[in-house]
PDB file of C-alpha atoms in Angstrom:
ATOM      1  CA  UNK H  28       5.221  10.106 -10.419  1.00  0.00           C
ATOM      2  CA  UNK H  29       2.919   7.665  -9.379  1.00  0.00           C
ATOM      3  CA  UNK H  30       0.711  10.443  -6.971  1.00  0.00           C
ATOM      4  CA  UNK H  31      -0.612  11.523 -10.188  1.00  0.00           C
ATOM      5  CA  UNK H  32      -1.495   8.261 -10.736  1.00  0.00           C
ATOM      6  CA  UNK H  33      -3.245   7.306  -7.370  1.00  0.00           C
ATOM      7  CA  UNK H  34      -3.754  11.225  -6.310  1.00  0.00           C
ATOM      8  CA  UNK H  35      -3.014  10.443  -2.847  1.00  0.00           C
ATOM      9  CA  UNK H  36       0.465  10.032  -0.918  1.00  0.00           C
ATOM     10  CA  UNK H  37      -0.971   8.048   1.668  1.00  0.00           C
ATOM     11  CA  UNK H  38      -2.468   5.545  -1.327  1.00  0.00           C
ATOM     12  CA  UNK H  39       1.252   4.765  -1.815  1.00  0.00           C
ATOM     13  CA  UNK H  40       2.530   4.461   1.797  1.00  0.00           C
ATOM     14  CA  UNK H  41       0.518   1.702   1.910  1.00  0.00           C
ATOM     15  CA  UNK H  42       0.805  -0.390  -1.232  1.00  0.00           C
ATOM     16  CA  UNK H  43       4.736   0.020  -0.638  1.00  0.00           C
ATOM     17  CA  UNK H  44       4.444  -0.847   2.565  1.00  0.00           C
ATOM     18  CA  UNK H  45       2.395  -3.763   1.443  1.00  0.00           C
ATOM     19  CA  UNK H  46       4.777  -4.806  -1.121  1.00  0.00           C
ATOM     20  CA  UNK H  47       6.995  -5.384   0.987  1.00  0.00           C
ATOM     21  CA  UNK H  48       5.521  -7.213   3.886  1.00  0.00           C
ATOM     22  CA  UNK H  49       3.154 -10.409   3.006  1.00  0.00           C
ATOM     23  CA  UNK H  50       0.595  -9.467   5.458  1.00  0.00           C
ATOM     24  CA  UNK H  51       0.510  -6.968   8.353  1.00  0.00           C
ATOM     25  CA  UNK H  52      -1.787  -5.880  10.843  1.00  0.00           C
ATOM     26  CA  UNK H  53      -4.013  -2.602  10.793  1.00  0.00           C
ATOM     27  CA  UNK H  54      -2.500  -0.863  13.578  1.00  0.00           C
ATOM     28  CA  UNK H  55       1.245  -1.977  12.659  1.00  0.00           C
ATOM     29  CA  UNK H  56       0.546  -0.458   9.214  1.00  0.00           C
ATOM     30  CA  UNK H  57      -0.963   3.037  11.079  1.00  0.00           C
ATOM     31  CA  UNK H  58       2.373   3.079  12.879  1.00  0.00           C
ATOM     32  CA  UNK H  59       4.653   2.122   9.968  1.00  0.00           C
ATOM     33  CA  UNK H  60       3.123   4.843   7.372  1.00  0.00           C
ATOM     34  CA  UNK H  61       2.404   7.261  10.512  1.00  0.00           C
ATOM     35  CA  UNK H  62      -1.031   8.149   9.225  1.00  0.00           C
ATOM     36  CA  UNK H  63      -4.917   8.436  11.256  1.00  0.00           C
ATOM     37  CA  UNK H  64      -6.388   5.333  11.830  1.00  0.00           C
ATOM     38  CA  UNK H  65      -9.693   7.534   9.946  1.00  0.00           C
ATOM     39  CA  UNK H  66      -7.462   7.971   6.892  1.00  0.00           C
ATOM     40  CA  UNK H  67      -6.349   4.906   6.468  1.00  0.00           C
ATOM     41  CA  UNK H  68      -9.500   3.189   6.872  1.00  0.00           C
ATOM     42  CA  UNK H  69     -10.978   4.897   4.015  1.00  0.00           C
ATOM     43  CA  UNK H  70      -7.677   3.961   1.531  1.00  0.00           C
ATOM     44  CA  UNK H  71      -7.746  -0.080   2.768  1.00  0.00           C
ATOM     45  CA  UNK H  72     -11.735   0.399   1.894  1.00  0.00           C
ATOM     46  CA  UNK H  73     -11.272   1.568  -1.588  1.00  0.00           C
ATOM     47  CA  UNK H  74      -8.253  -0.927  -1.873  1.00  0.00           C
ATOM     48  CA  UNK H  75     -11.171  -3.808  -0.619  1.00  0.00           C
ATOM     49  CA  UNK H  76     -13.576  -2.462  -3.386  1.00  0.00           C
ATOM     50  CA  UNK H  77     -10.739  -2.723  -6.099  1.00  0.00           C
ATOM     51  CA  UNK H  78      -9.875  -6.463  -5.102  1.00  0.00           C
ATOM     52  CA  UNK H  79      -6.402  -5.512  -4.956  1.00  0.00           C
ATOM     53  CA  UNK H  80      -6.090  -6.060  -0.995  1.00  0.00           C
ATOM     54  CA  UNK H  81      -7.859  -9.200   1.411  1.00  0.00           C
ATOM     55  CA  UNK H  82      -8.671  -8.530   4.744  1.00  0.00           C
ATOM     56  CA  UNK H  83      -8.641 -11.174   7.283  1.00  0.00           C
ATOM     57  CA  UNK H  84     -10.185 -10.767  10.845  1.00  0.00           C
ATOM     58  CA  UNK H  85      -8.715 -12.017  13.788  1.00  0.00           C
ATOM     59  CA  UNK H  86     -11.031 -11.996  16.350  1.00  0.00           C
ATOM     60  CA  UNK H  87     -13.575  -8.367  17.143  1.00  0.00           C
ATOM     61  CA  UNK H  88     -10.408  -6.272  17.225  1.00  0.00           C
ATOM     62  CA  UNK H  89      -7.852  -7.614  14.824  1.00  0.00           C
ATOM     63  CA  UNK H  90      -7.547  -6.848  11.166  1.00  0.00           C
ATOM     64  CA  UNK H  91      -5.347  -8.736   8.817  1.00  0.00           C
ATOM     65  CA  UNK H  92      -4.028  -6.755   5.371  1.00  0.00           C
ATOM     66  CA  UNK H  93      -2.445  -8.781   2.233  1.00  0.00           C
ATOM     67  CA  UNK H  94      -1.974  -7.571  -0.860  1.00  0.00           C
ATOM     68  CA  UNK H  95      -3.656  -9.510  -3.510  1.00  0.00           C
ATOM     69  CA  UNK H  96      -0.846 -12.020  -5.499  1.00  0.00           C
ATOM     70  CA  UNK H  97      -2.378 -10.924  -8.619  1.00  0.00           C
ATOM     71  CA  UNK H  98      -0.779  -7.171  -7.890  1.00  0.00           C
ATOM     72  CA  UNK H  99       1.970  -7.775  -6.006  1.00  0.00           C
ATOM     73  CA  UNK H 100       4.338  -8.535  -8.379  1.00  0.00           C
ATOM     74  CA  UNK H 101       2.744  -6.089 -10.897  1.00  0.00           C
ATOM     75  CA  UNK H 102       3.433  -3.068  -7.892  1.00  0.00           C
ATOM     76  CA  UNK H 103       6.887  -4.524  -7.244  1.00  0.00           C
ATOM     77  CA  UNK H 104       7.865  -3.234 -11.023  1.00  0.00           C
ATOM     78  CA  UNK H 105       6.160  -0.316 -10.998  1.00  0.00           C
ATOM     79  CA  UNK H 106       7.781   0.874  -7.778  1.00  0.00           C
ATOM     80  CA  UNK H 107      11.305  -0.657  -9.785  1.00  0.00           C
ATOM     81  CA  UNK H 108      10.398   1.594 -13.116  1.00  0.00           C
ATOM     82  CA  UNK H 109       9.807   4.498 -10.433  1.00  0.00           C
ATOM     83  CA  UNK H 110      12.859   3.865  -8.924  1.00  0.00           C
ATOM     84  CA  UNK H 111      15.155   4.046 -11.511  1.00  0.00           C
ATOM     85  CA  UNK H 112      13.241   6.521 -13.566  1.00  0.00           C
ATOM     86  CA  UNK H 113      13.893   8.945  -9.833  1.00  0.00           C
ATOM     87  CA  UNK H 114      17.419   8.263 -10.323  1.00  0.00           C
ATOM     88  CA  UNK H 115      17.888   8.738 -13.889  1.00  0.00           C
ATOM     89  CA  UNK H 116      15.812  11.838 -13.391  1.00  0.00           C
ATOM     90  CA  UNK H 117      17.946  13.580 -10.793  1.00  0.00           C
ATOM     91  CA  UNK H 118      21.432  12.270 -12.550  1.00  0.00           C
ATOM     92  CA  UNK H 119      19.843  14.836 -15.269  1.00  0.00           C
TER      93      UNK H 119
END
């Protein structure tokens, strides 16, 4: 449902993943959502230009990912709604 919305799977690995972790590290997130580092640079970039993540450095090497309160708890419904609507779908 929602990859029509974001048109990209990977879009969605990573605000779940974000959801439900307050902040986590670049290459924690590369491992967690088993994606390119090339890839996923290019979805927390859009995210950056949206607003809806912060990045944080820590130190040359280090990058820090939050989500933005603001969406947090909006996302945390959404992926709810999608929930239920998955399971309501396949009792069908």
């Amino acid at each position: 449902m929602l990859e029509f919305i974001f048109n990209s799977k990977i879009k969605i690995k990573v605000l779940r993943t974000l959801v439900e972790t307050d902040e986590i590290y670049f290459n924690d997130l590369r491992r967690k959502i088993n994606s390119g580092a090339g890839s996923l640079k290019k979805v927390i970039d859009f995210f950056y230009e949206k607003n809806i993540i912060e990045l944080k450095r820590i130190g040359k090497r280090k990058l820090l990912i939050s989500l933005n309160n603001n969406y947090k708890e909006l996302l945390k419904k959404i992926f709810e709604i999608e929930k239920d609507f998955i399971k309501t779908y396949r009792k069908i």
